[in-house]
Amino acid sequence: MTNKHLKNSVREWIRENNEQLVKLTQGLVRIPSISGDELKIQEFIHKFLKDMKLKPEMIYPDLEILRKDVDYFETTSFSRVGYKNRPNVATTLTGSGDGRSICLTGHVDVVSPEPLEGWTRDPWGGEVEDDLLYGRGSGDMKAGIAAMFIAVQAIQEQDVELMGDVQLETTIEEEDGGVGGNLFLRLVRPKVDAAINPEPTMHNLGVASGGVMYFRVTVKGVPAHAATAHFGVNAIEKMMLVVNALRDLNSKRQRTTSFKIVEESDPRMKGHVTTINIGTISSGDWPSTVPAKAILESRIGWPPGETREEVQKQVEEAVSEVTKSDPWLSENPPIVDWFGWYARPHVLDLESDFIHLMKRNITEVVGVTPKFAGGSAGLDTRFFAHRSIPAVTFGPETQRIHSFDEWVSIESTLKTAETIATTLIDWCGV
Ligand SMILES: [Zn+2]
C-alpha cells in the first residue's frame, strides 16, 4: 500500500470507531483530576495502555534531578501536596527501523470547577448532546489525550508498521507549570525528533508559548482602633499605591509589546499580549481595626522576546519607584517575592520540516489552512522547544475552558485523531 492508502485506511478506522473515542473521552472526564490529585486518572490510563499491548510505566518526579534544571521551580501544587501520589505515565510504541521519532504528550490535570452553582451540567458527567461533550477538562485536554491514543490504536489495528518510535505520555500539573510532569519526563525519557501536544487549539497550529511568572507584594501598616485611625497606617491604602504602579506598568508594557503570531490569529489580542493580572489581595480582619498588613499576588505573562530577568527587573523597579514617592513606604519598603510559575517563553522555527508537515496534514484533514497560534499562555511544549525539538500544540475545538459548562466538539476531536495518525505515518515512515 502507498502512504496515501495507509493514511486513508487509518482515517477510516478512526471514523468507524468514533464511539470508542467518545467513550474514552467520557471515561477520562468522569475521573476528577484537579492538579495535585492525578493518581486515579493515571491508573485508568496505565490500564488502557496495557490493554493496547503497550508497556506503560508510572514515573514519579524526583526532586533531586529536577532541582538541577534551569526551568525548575516549586509549583503551588507541590507546596500543597508534594509529588508522592502523582505519577506520570509513559510508554513507547517501538518502530521497526531508524525512522524519525515523535512524542505524543498530554496533561491529565484540570482546574477546579468551582463555583459549582455556575454549571448547568455535571462537571464530571461527560454528558453528550449532539456534537458536544461537556465537563471539566473535556476540552483542556482530555479529548486531546483520547485523540492521541485512538490515533495510535488506528495505526496498530490497521497493521501499519512505523519505522520511528512513538512515545506516548500523560503528565501531571501542567496547570501549575508542568515541572513534575513534562519537564521531568524531558529529563529522564529518551530524546525525540518532534512532538505533538493536543491542547485545544481550535485546529490552529500552536508554535509558541508565553513566559509566565507569579509574584507577591507584601506591604506593612500600623494597626489602630478605627476611632483613632490617624494613629495608624492603613496597609490597604498603601497597597493601592502599589496596585496603581502595577497598572501603569501594565499599560506601558501593553502599548509597547507586540507578538504577531498571536495578534494575527486573534485580533482581539492586539495590545494585550502581555498582562499583569492582580489575582488576589488579602488584608484586614474587620471594620474596626486599621489593617496592619496587605498581600497582593499577581501573574505576569508575556510573549517571546524578553527574558525572565528583564521582566522581573521591570516589576521590581515599578514597586521601588512608588516606594520612593511615599514617605511611609520609603521607611517601610514593600517586599516583592517570586513564587510558583517561572516559565520562559518559546517560539519555534516556522520553516522546519515538521511545521510544514503538520500544516499540510491539518489542511488535508480539516479542510482549512491552520493559522499559527500561541504565545499568550505557558505551555508544556516549551520544555521540548528549549531542547531544540519542534513541539506543536494542535487539538480540537472547545469553549469555556477554565469556566462553566466547558465543552469539546466530538467531530473536531475525530479530526485531531486523524491528523495525528496521518502525521505519524509521514513523520516516522513506514
Ligand atoms: Zn491544557
Tab-separated table of C-alpha atoms and ligand atoms in Angstrom:
chain	number	residue	atom	x	y	z
A	1	MET	CA	0.000	0.000	0.000
A	2	THR	CA	1.182	3.527	-0.656
A	3	ASN	CA	1.348	6.111	2.121
A	4	LYS	CA	-1.789	7.652	0.767
A	5	HIS	CA	-3.717	4.384	1.026
A	6	LEU	CA	-2.402	3.745	4.525
A	7	LYS	CA	-3.404	7.214	5.602
A	8	ASN	CA	-6.886	6.734	4.214
A	9	SER	CA	-7.296	3.393	5.923
A	10	VAL	CA	-6.285	4.695	9.376
A	11	ARG	CA	-8.580	7.667	8.906
A	12	GLU	CA	-11.452	5.361	8.020
A	13	TRP	CA	-10.780	3.201	11.073
A	14	ILE	CA	-10.930	6.287	13.314
A	15	ARG	CA	-14.244	7.360	11.725
A	16	GLU	CA	-15.748	3.894	12.098
A	17	ASN	CA	-14.664	3.717	15.731
A	18	ASN	CA	-15.987	7.128	16.640
A	19	GLU	CA	-17.890	5.568	19.577
A	20	GLN	CA	-14.604	4.431	21.155
A	21	LEU	CA	-13.239	7.942	21.070
A	22	VAL	CA	-16.370	9.303	22.757
A	23	LYS	CA	-16.327	6.561	25.403
A	24	LEU	CA	-12.670	7.104	26.175
A	25	THR	CA	-13.110	10.883	26.492
A	26	GLN	CA	-16.094	10.337	28.798
A	27	GLY	CA	-14.109	7.858	30.866
A	28	LEU	CA	-11.370	10.451	31.344
A	29	VAL	CA	-13.776	13.325	32.123
A	30	ARG	CA	-15.559	11.201	34.739
A	31	ILE	CA	-12.400	10.914	36.831
A	32	PRO	CA	-11.860	14.233	38.640
A	33	SER	CA	-8.176	15.128	38.349
A	34	ILE	CA	-7.590	18.612	39.720
A	35	SER	CA	-3.843	19.395	39.825
A	36	GLY	CA	-2.432	17.512	42.825
A	37	ASP	CA	-4.944	14.661	42.533
A	38	GLU	CA	-3.829	12.823	39.392
A	39	LEU	CA	-3.322	9.237	40.654
A	40	LYS	CA	-6.734	7.775	39.742
A	41	ILE	CA	-6.753	9.027	36.184
A	42	GLN	CA	-3.168	7.890	35.640
A	43	GLU	CA	-4.120	4.396	36.866
A	44	PHE	CA	-7.005	4.406	34.374
A	45	ILE	CA	-4.635	5.408	31.549
A	46	HIS	CA	-1.999	2.884	32.641
A	47	LYS	CA	-4.590	0.124	32.305
A	48	PHE	CA	-5.844	1.470	28.967
A	49	LEU	CA	-2.308	1.422	27.526
A	50	LYS	CA	-1.719	-2.100	28.860
A	51	ASP	CA	-4.891	-3.208	27.085
A	52	MET	CA	-3.345	-1.723	23.934
A	53	LYS	CA	-0.487	-4.248	24.409
A	54	LEU	CA	1.960	-1.483	25.298
A	55	LYS	CA	4.240	-1.450	28.348
A	56	PRO	CA	3.352	1.714	30.268
A	57	GLU	CA	5.444	2.885	33.207
A	58	MET	CA	4.431	5.038	36.154
A	59	ILE	CA	7.171	7.653	36.505
A	60	TYR	CA	7.251	9.693	39.707
A	61	PRO	CA	9.044	13.067	39.761
A	62	ASP	CA	12.425	13.044	41.520
A	63	LEU	CA	13.213	16.381	43.143
A	64	GLU	CA	16.948	15.795	43.179
A	65	ILE	CA	17.013	15.539	39.389
A	66	LEU	CA	14.504	18.349	38.886
A	67	ARG	CA	16.234	20.894	41.102
A	68	LYS	CA	19.326	20.909	38.871
A	69	ASP	CA	17.373	22.131	35.837
A	70	VAL	CA	17.215	25.849	34.875
A	71	ASP	CA	13.460	25.588	34.442
A	72	TYR	CA	12.785	24.077	37.851
A	73	PHE	CA	10.537	25.945	40.245
A	74	GLU	CA	8.464	24.796	43.174
A	75	THR	CA	4.898	24.543	41.895
A	76	THR	CA	1.979	25.579	44.080
A	77	SER	CA	0.520	22.045	43.984
A	78	PHE	CA	3.874	20.615	45.086
A	79	SER	CA	3.892	23.055	48.025
A	80	ARG	CA	0.407	21.813	48.893
A	81	VAL	CA	0.659	18.019	48.426
A	82	GLY	CA	4.172	17.087	47.248
A	83	TYR	CA	4.802	14.522	44.476
A	84	LYS	CA	4.163	11.308	46.390
A	85	ASN	CA	0.991	10.037	44.685
A	86	ARG	CA	1.455	11.856	41.420
A	87	PRO	CA	2.903	9.680	38.679
A	88	ASN	CA	3.374	10.496	35.030
A	89	VAL	CA	2.586	7.662	32.617
A	90	ALA	CA	4.847	6.961	29.633
A	91	THR	CA	5.388	4.218	27.089
A	92	THR	CA	6.833	3.684	23.618
A	93	LEU	CA	5.387	2.087	20.509
A	94	THR	CA	8.706	0.866	19.171
A	95	GLY	CA	9.411	1.480	15.490
A	96	SER	CA	10.775	-1.187	13.183
A	97	GLY	CA	13.676	0.795	11.784
A	98	ASP	CA	15.523	4.061	12.034
A	99	GLY	CA	12.677	6.427	11.208
A	100	ARG	CA	12.228	9.741	12.958
A	101	SER	CA	10.715	9.552	16.429
A	102	ILE	CA	7.868	11.550	17.871
A	103	CYS	CA	6.256	12.114	21.262
A	104	LEU	CA	2.519	12.472	21.799
A	105	THR	CA	2.043	14.205	25.123
A	106	GLY	CA	-0.916	15.491	27.109
A	107	HIS	CA	-1.631	16.662	30.633
A	108	VAL	CA	-4.241	14.910	32.764
A	109	ASP	CA	-4.719	17.582	35.401
A	110	VAL	CA	-7.580	20.062	35.254
A	111	VAL	CA	-8.527	23.232	37.105
A	112	SER	CA	-11.225	23.272	39.767
A	113	PRO	CA	-14.819	23.533	38.533
A	114	GLU	CA	-15.765	25.803	41.470
A	115	PRO	CA	-18.084	27.580	41.995
A	116	LEU	CA	-20.310	24.651	41.055
A	117	GLU	CA	-23.537	26.670	41.021
A	118	GLY	CA	-22.349	28.263	37.760
A	119	TRP	CA	-22.674	24.926	35.909
A	120	THR	CA	-25.835	23.717	34.165
A	121	ARG	CA	-24.190	20.271	33.552
A	122	ASP	CA	-22.379	17.874	35.844
A	123	PRO	CA	-18.714	18.917	35.565
A	124	TRP	CA	-17.672	15.252	35.992
A	125	GLY	CA	-20.543	13.788	33.949
A	126	GLY	CA	-19.206	13.700	30.383
A	127	GLU	CA	-22.712	14.371	29.039
A	128	VAL	CA	-23.047	14.320	25.269
A	129	GLU	CA	-25.534	16.415	23.336
A	130	ASP	CA	-25.287	16.421	19.554
A	131	ASP	CA	-21.639	17.113	18.715
A	132	LEU	CA	-20.688	18.456	22.151
A	133	LEU	CA	-19.213	16.586	25.101
A	134	TYR	CA	-19.423	18.532	28.372
A	135	GLY	CA	-17.321	18.530	31.505
A	136	ARG	CA	-14.346	19.992	33.297
A	137	GLY	CA	-11.281	19.048	31.296
A	138	SER	CA	-13.281	17.843	28.284
A	139	GLY	CA	-11.505	20.375	26.072
A	140	ASP	CA	-8.472	21.059	28.252
A	141	MET	CA	-7.398	18.441	27.450
A	142	LYS	CA	-8.930	15.001	27.889
A	143	ALA	CA	-10.417	14.843	24.382
A	144	GLY	CA	-6.932	15.584	23.035
A	145	ILE	CA	-5.472	12.722	25.087
A	146	ALA	CA	-8.202	10.388	23.796
A	147	ALA	CA	-7.418	11.540	20.236
A	148	MET	CA	-3.733	10.667	20.538
A	149	PHE	CA	-4.477	7.206	21.962
A	150	ILE	CA	-7.082	6.472	19.283
A	151	ALA	CA	-4.624	7.618	16.576
A	152	VAL	CA	-2.090	5.068	17.824
A	153	GLN	CA	-4.784	2.393	18.062
A	154	ALA	CA	-5.700	3.036	14.437
A	155	ILE	CA	-2.055	2.525	13.457
A	156	GLN	CA	-1.982	-0.775	15.382
A	157	GLU	CA	-5.352	-2.035	14.145
A	158	GLN	CA	-4.512	-1.309	10.516
A	159	ASP	CA	-1.158	-3.104	10.900
A	160	VAL	CA	0.845	-0.061	9.921
A	161	GLU	CA	4.491	-0.677	10.754
A	162	LEU	CA	6.087	2.632	11.667
A	163	MET	CA	9.869	2.918	11.352
A	164	GLY	CA	10.353	5.542	14.067
A	165	ASP	CA	9.402	5.268	17.740
A	166	VAL	CA	6.214	6.839	19.035
A	167	GLN	CA	6.380	7.881	22.648
A	168	LEU	CA	3.085	8.291	24.429
A	169	GLU	CA	2.844	10.117	27.717
A	170	THR	CA	0.348	11.713	30.063
A	171	THR	CA	1.719	14.186	32.561
A	172	ILE	CA	0.787	15.891	35.813
A	173	GLU	CA	0.489	19.513	36.968
A	174	GLU	CA	0.549	21.343	33.632
A	175	GLU	CA	-1.916	23.867	35.019
A	176	ASP	CA	0.665	24.570	37.673
A	177	GLY	CA	3.680	24.846	35.401
A	178	GLY	CA	4.363	21.245	34.348
A	179	VAL	CA	7.603	20.922	36.322
A	180	GLY	CA	6.991	17.478	37.859
A	181	GLY	CA	5.206	16.446	34.663
A	182	ASN	CA	6.525	17.337	31.244
A	183	LEU	CA	9.836	18.833	32.432
A	184	PHE	CA	10.633	15.729	34.477
A	185	LEU	CA	9.948	13.411	31.522
A	186	ARG	CA	12.244	15.504	29.325
A	187	LEU	CA	15.000	14.838	31.862
A	188	VAL	CA	14.508	11.068	32.103
A	189	ARG	CA	12.909	9.897	28.825
A	190	PRO	CA	14.742	9.356	25.502
A	191	LYS	CA	15.036	12.462	23.313
A	192	VAL	CA	12.625	12.639	20.363
A	193	ASP	CA	12.720	14.367	16.976
A	194	ALA	CA	9.319	16.087	17.276
A	195	ALA	CA	6.249	16.266	19.497
A	196	ILE	CA	2.524	16.912	19.305
A	197	ASN	CA	0.599	18.140	22.314
A	198	PRO	CA	-3.155	18.036	21.541
A	199	GLU	CA	-4.160	21.033	23.661
A	200	PRO	CA	-7.395	22.599	22.378
A	201	THR	CA	-6.113	24.952	19.669
A	202	MET	CA	-9.348	25.067	17.656
A	203	HIS	CA	-7.396	23.405	14.808
A	204	ASN	CA	-4.821	26.194	14.733
A	205	LEU	CA	-1.179	25.214	14.995
A	206	GLY	CA	0.388	26.330	18.267
A	207	VAL	CA	4.045	27.213	17.763
A	208	ALA	CA	4.821	29.456	20.719
A	209	SER	CA	4.171	29.861	24.424
A	210	GLY	CA	4.318	32.818	26.732
A	211	GLY	CA	6.561	33.435	29.682
A	212	VAL	CA	4.674	33.226	32.972
A	213	MET	CA	5.731	34.209	36.484
A	214	TYR	CA	3.941	34.720	39.778
A	215	PHE	CA	4.911	37.341	42.339
A	216	ARG	CA	3.719	38.557	45.695
A	217	VAL	CA	3.957	42.034	47.220
A	218	THR	CA	3.692	42.472	50.984
A	219	VAL	CA	3.001	45.933	52.426
A	220	LYS	CA	3.165	46.783	56.128
A	221	GLY	CA	0.911	49.210	58.018
A	222	VAL	CA	0.363	50.090	61.671
A	223	PRO	CA	-2.759	48.783	63.427
A	224	ALA	CA	-5.001	51.162	65.374
A	225	HIS	CA	-8.569	51.465	66.613
A	226	ALA	CA	-10.787	52.770	63.818
A	227	ALA	CA	-11.913	55.681	66.045
A	228	THR	CA	-8.313	56.892	66.081
A	229	ALA	CA	-7.372	55.634	62.652
A	230	HIS	CA	-4.948	58.543	62.208
A	231	PHE	CA	-2.672	56.941	64.850
A	232	GLY	CA	-2.181	54.001	62.484
A	233	VAL	CA	-1.138	53.419	58.870
A	234	ASN	CA	-3.647	51.673	56.624
A	235	ALA	CA	-1.918	48.848	54.725
A	236	ILE	CA	-4.790	48.598	52.220
A	237	GLU	CA	-4.440	52.257	51.302
A	238	LYS	CA	-0.674	51.852	50.909
A	239	MET	CA	-1.226	48.746	48.787
A	240	MET	CA	-3.448	50.828	46.485
A	241	LEU	CA	-0.355	52.850	45.547
A	242	VAL	CA	1.377	49.626	44.552
A	243	VAL	CA	-1.682	48.498	42.583
A	244	ASN	CA	-1.703	51.766	40.644
A	245	ALA	CA	2.012	51.465	39.897
A	246	LEU	CA	1.477	47.923	38.562
A	247	ARG	CA	-1.461	49.112	36.451
A	248	ASP	CA	0.699	51.875	34.954
A	249	LEU	CA	3.455	49.375	34.192
A	250	ASN	CA	0.889	47.044	32.627
A	251	SER	CA	-0.467	49.795	30.337
A	252	LYS	CA	3.024	50.814	29.307
A	253	ARG	CA	4.021	47.214	28.558
A	254	GLN	CA	0.822	46.568	26.608
A	255	ARG	CA	1.425	49.671	24.469
A	256	THR	CA	4.980	48.679	23.641
A	257	THR	CA	4.834	44.850	23.418
A	258	SER	CA	3.568	43.083	20.328
A	259	PHE	CA	3.604	39.471	19.129
A	260	LYS	CA	2.480	38.979	15.574
A	261	ILE	CA	1.661	35.265	15.755
A	262	VAL	CA	-0.965	35.841	18.437
A	263	GLU	CA	-2.321	39.098	17.033
A	264	GLU	CA	-2.801	37.624	13.573
A	265	SER	CA	-4.631	34.531	14.796
A	266	ASP	CA	-6.835	36.555	17.177
A	267	PRO	CA	-7.060	40.322	16.520
A	268	ARG	CA	-8.735	40.839	19.918
A	269	MET	CA	-5.332	40.139	21.484
A	270	LYS	CA	-3.728	43.232	19.931
A	271	GLY	CA	-2.435	45.376	22.776
A	272	HIS	CA	-2.953	42.509	25.247
A	273	VAL	CA	-0.185	40.023	24.501
A	274	THR	CA	1.351	40.802	27.872
A	275	THR	CA	-0.658	41.169	31.071
A	276	ILE	CA	-0.056	41.859	34.736
A	277	ASN	CA	-3.081	40.335	36.428
A	278	ILE	CA	-3.788	41.321	40.026
A	279	GLY	CA	-5.085	37.916	41.094
A	280	THR	CA	-5.557	38.177	44.867
A	281	ILE	CA	-5.385	40.828	47.563
A	282	SER	CA	-5.793	39.913	51.176
A	283	SER	CA	-5.830	42.257	54.108
A	284	GLY	CA	-7.703	43.321	57.211
A	285	ASP	CA	-9.611	41.495	59.949
A	286	TRP	CA	-12.736	43.564	60.497
A	287	PRO	CA	-14.091	47.100	60.021
A	288	SER	CA	-12.998	48.457	63.389
A	289	THR	CA	-9.253	47.984	63.010
A	290	VAL	CA	-6.788	49.746	60.729
A	291	PRO	CA	-5.218	46.872	58.759
A	292	ALA	CA	-1.552	46.257	59.530
A	293	LYS	CA	-0.623	44.152	56.535
A	294	ALA	CA	-1.720	43.676	52.918
A	295	ILE	CA	-0.607	40.971	50.499
A	296	LEU	CA	-1.098	41.015	46.754
A	297	GLU	CA	-0.495	38.100	44.356
A	298	SER	CA	-0.136	38.554	40.644
A	299	ARG	CA	0.673	36.714	37.442
A	300	ILE	CA	2.667	38.378	34.716
A	301	GLY	CA	2.565	36.803	31.265
A	302	TRP	CA	4.468	37.904	28.158
A	303	PRO	CA	5.300	36.705	24.635
A	304	PRO	CA	8.730	35.560	23.370
A	305	GLY	CA	11.234	38.410	23.240
A	306	GLU	CA	12.008	39.191	26.861
A	307	THR	CA	13.848	37.136	29.465
A	308	ARG	CA	12.519	36.318	32.915
A	309	GLU	CA	15.212	38.502	34.469
A	310	GLU	CA	14.282	41.549	32.349
A	311	VAL	CA	10.620	41.230	33.268
A	312	GLN	CA	11.396	40.763	36.967
A	313	LYS	CA	13.526	43.888	36.922
A	314	GLN	CA	10.683	45.978	35.475
A	315	VAL	CA	8.238	44.843	38.142
A	316	GLU	CA	10.723	45.423	40.956
A	317	GLU	CA	11.623	48.871	39.612
A	318	ALA	CA	7.960	49.891	39.384
A	319	VAL	CA	7.460	48.930	43.025
A	320	SER	CA	10.649	50.676	44.078
A	321	GLU	CA	9.645	53.890	42.210
A	322	VAL	CA	6.326	54.099	44.046
A	323	THR	CA	8.150	53.354	47.296
A	324	LYS	CA	10.284	56.476	46.846
A	325	SER	CA	7.210	58.644	46.247
A	326	ASP	CA	5.611	57.860	49.641
A	327	PRO	CA	7.268	58.675	53.000
A	328	TRP	CA	5.776	55.657	54.815
A	329	LEU	CA	6.677	53.226	52.049
A	330	SER	CA	10.210	54.693	51.847
A	331	GLU	CA	10.705	53.853	55.511
A	332	ASN	CA	8.911	50.504	55.193
A	333	PRO	CA	9.586	49.246	51.666
A	334	PRO	CA	7.186	46.651	50.277
A	335	ILE	CA	8.662	43.177	49.844
A	336	VAL	CA	8.446	41.592	46.381
A	337	ASP	CA	8.941	37.834	46.165
A	338	TRP	CA	8.604	35.453	43.228
A	339	PHE	CA	6.869	32.108	43.680
A	340	GLY	CA	5.203	29.347	41.638
A	341	TRP	CA	5.246	29.682	37.817
A	342	TYR	CA	8.672	30.675	36.489
A	343	ALA	CA	8.414	29.802	32.793
A	344	ARG	CA	10.482	31.058	29.872
A	345	PRO	CA	8.609	31.766	26.624
A	346	HIS	CA	9.394	29.922	23.383
A	347	VAL	CA	8.755	30.199	19.668
A	348	LEU	CA	9.529	27.510	17.074
A	349	ASP	CA	11.274	27.851	13.716
A	350	LEU	CA	8.259	28.176	11.409
A	351	GLU	CA	10.206	26.844	8.429
A	352	SER	CA	11.115	23.442	9.879
A	353	ASP	CA	10.089	20.203	8.093
A	354	PHE	CA	7.815	19.233	10.946
A	355	ILE	CA	5.851	22.504	10.888
A	356	HIS	CA	5.385	22.188	7.121
A	357	LEU	CA	4.193	18.602	7.504
A	358	MET	CA	1.722	19.493	10.258
A	359	LYS	CA	0.372	22.362	8.195
A	360	ARG	CA	-0.125	20.090	5.194
A	361	ASN	CA	-1.850	17.335	7.162
A	362	ILE	CA	-4.126	19.709	9.071
A	363	THR	CA	-5.159	21.334	5.799
A	364	GLU	CA	-5.901	17.928	4.304
A	365	VAL	CA	-7.957	16.619	7.243
A	366	VAL	CA	-9.627	19.801	8.486
A	367	GLY	CA	-10.028	21.406	5.077
A	368	VAL	CA	-8.656	24.799	6.161
A	369	THR	CA	-5.055	26.009	6.296
A	370	PRO	CA	-4.253	26.455	10.001
A	371	LYS	CA	-3.176	29.759	11.460
A	372	PHE	CA	-0.164	29.893	13.732
A	373	ALA	CA	-1.106	30.450	17.350
A	374	GLY	CA	0.346	30.610	20.842
A	375	GLY	CA	2.407	32.896	22.962
A	376	SER	CA	-0.055	34.306	25.462
A	377	ALA	CA	-0.007	31.445	27.985
A	378	GLY	CA	2.567	29.000	29.324
A	379	LEU	CA	2.554	25.545	27.704
A	380	ASP	CA	4.313	22.219	28.258
A	381	THR	CA	5.680	22.353	24.700
A	382	ARG	CA	8.287	24.856	25.877
A	383	PHE	CA	10.242	22.050	27.569
A	384	PHE	CA	10.759	20.386	24.173
A	385	ALA	CA	11.407	23.681	22.369
A	386	HIS	CA	14.143	24.673	24.831
A	387	ARG	CA	15.840	21.399	23.828
A	388	SER	CA	15.546	22.326	20.120
A	389	ILE	CA	12.735	19.834	19.472
A	390	PRO	CA	9.881	21.099	17.278
A	391	ALA	CA	6.843	20.556	19.514
A	392	VAL	CA	3.489	21.875	18.403
A	393	THR	CA	0.117	22.158	20.048
A	394	PHE	CA	-2.732	21.045	17.851
A	395	GLY	CA	-6.123	19.943	19.088
A	396	PRO	CA	-9.895	20.105	18.997
A	397	GLU	CA	-12.439	22.869	19.188
A	398	THR	CA	-13.618	23.727	22.647
A	399	GLN	CA	-15.315	26.531	24.535
A	400	ARG	CA	-15.237	27.791	28.120
A	401	ILE	CA	-12.106	26.031	29.296
A	402	HIS	CA	-11.400	27.011	32.941
A	403	SER	CA	-15.037	28.239	33.055
A	404	PHE	CA	-18.599	26.881	33.475
A	405	ASP	CA	-20.061	24.264	31.103
A	406	GLU	CA	-16.765	23.562	29.329
A	407	TRP	CA	-17.335	21.505	26.188
A	408	VAL	CA	-15.411	19.933	23.332
A	409	SER	CA	-16.593	19.163	19.808
A	410	ILE	CA	-16.553	15.422	19.038
A	411	GLU	CA	-16.188	15.944	15.293
A	412	SER	CA	-13.143	18.141	15.831
A	413	THR	CA	-11.670	15.515	18.194
A	414	LEU	CA	-12.020	12.914	15.436
A	415	LYS	CA	-10.233	15.269	13.053
A	416	THR	CA	-7.500	15.734	15.639
A	417	ALA	CA	-7.029	11.947	15.840
A	418	GLU	CA	-6.956	11.678	12.034
A	419	THR	CA	-4.358	14.449	11.746
A	420	ILE	CA	-2.157	12.841	14.403
A	421	ALA	CA	-2.393	9.389	12.771
A	422	THR	CA	-1.518	10.653	9.288
A	423	THR	CA	1.374	12.667	10.712
A	424	LEU	CA	2.771	9.548	12.424
A	425	ILE	CA	2.833	7.782	9.042
A	426	ASP	CA	4.565	10.686	7.272
A	427	TRP	CA	6.984	11.585	10.043
A	428	CYS	CA	8.055	8.177	11.351
A	429	GLY	CA	7.961	6.493	7.941
A	430	VAL	CA	6.514	3.056	7.126
B	1	ZN	ZN	-4.233	22.478	28.849
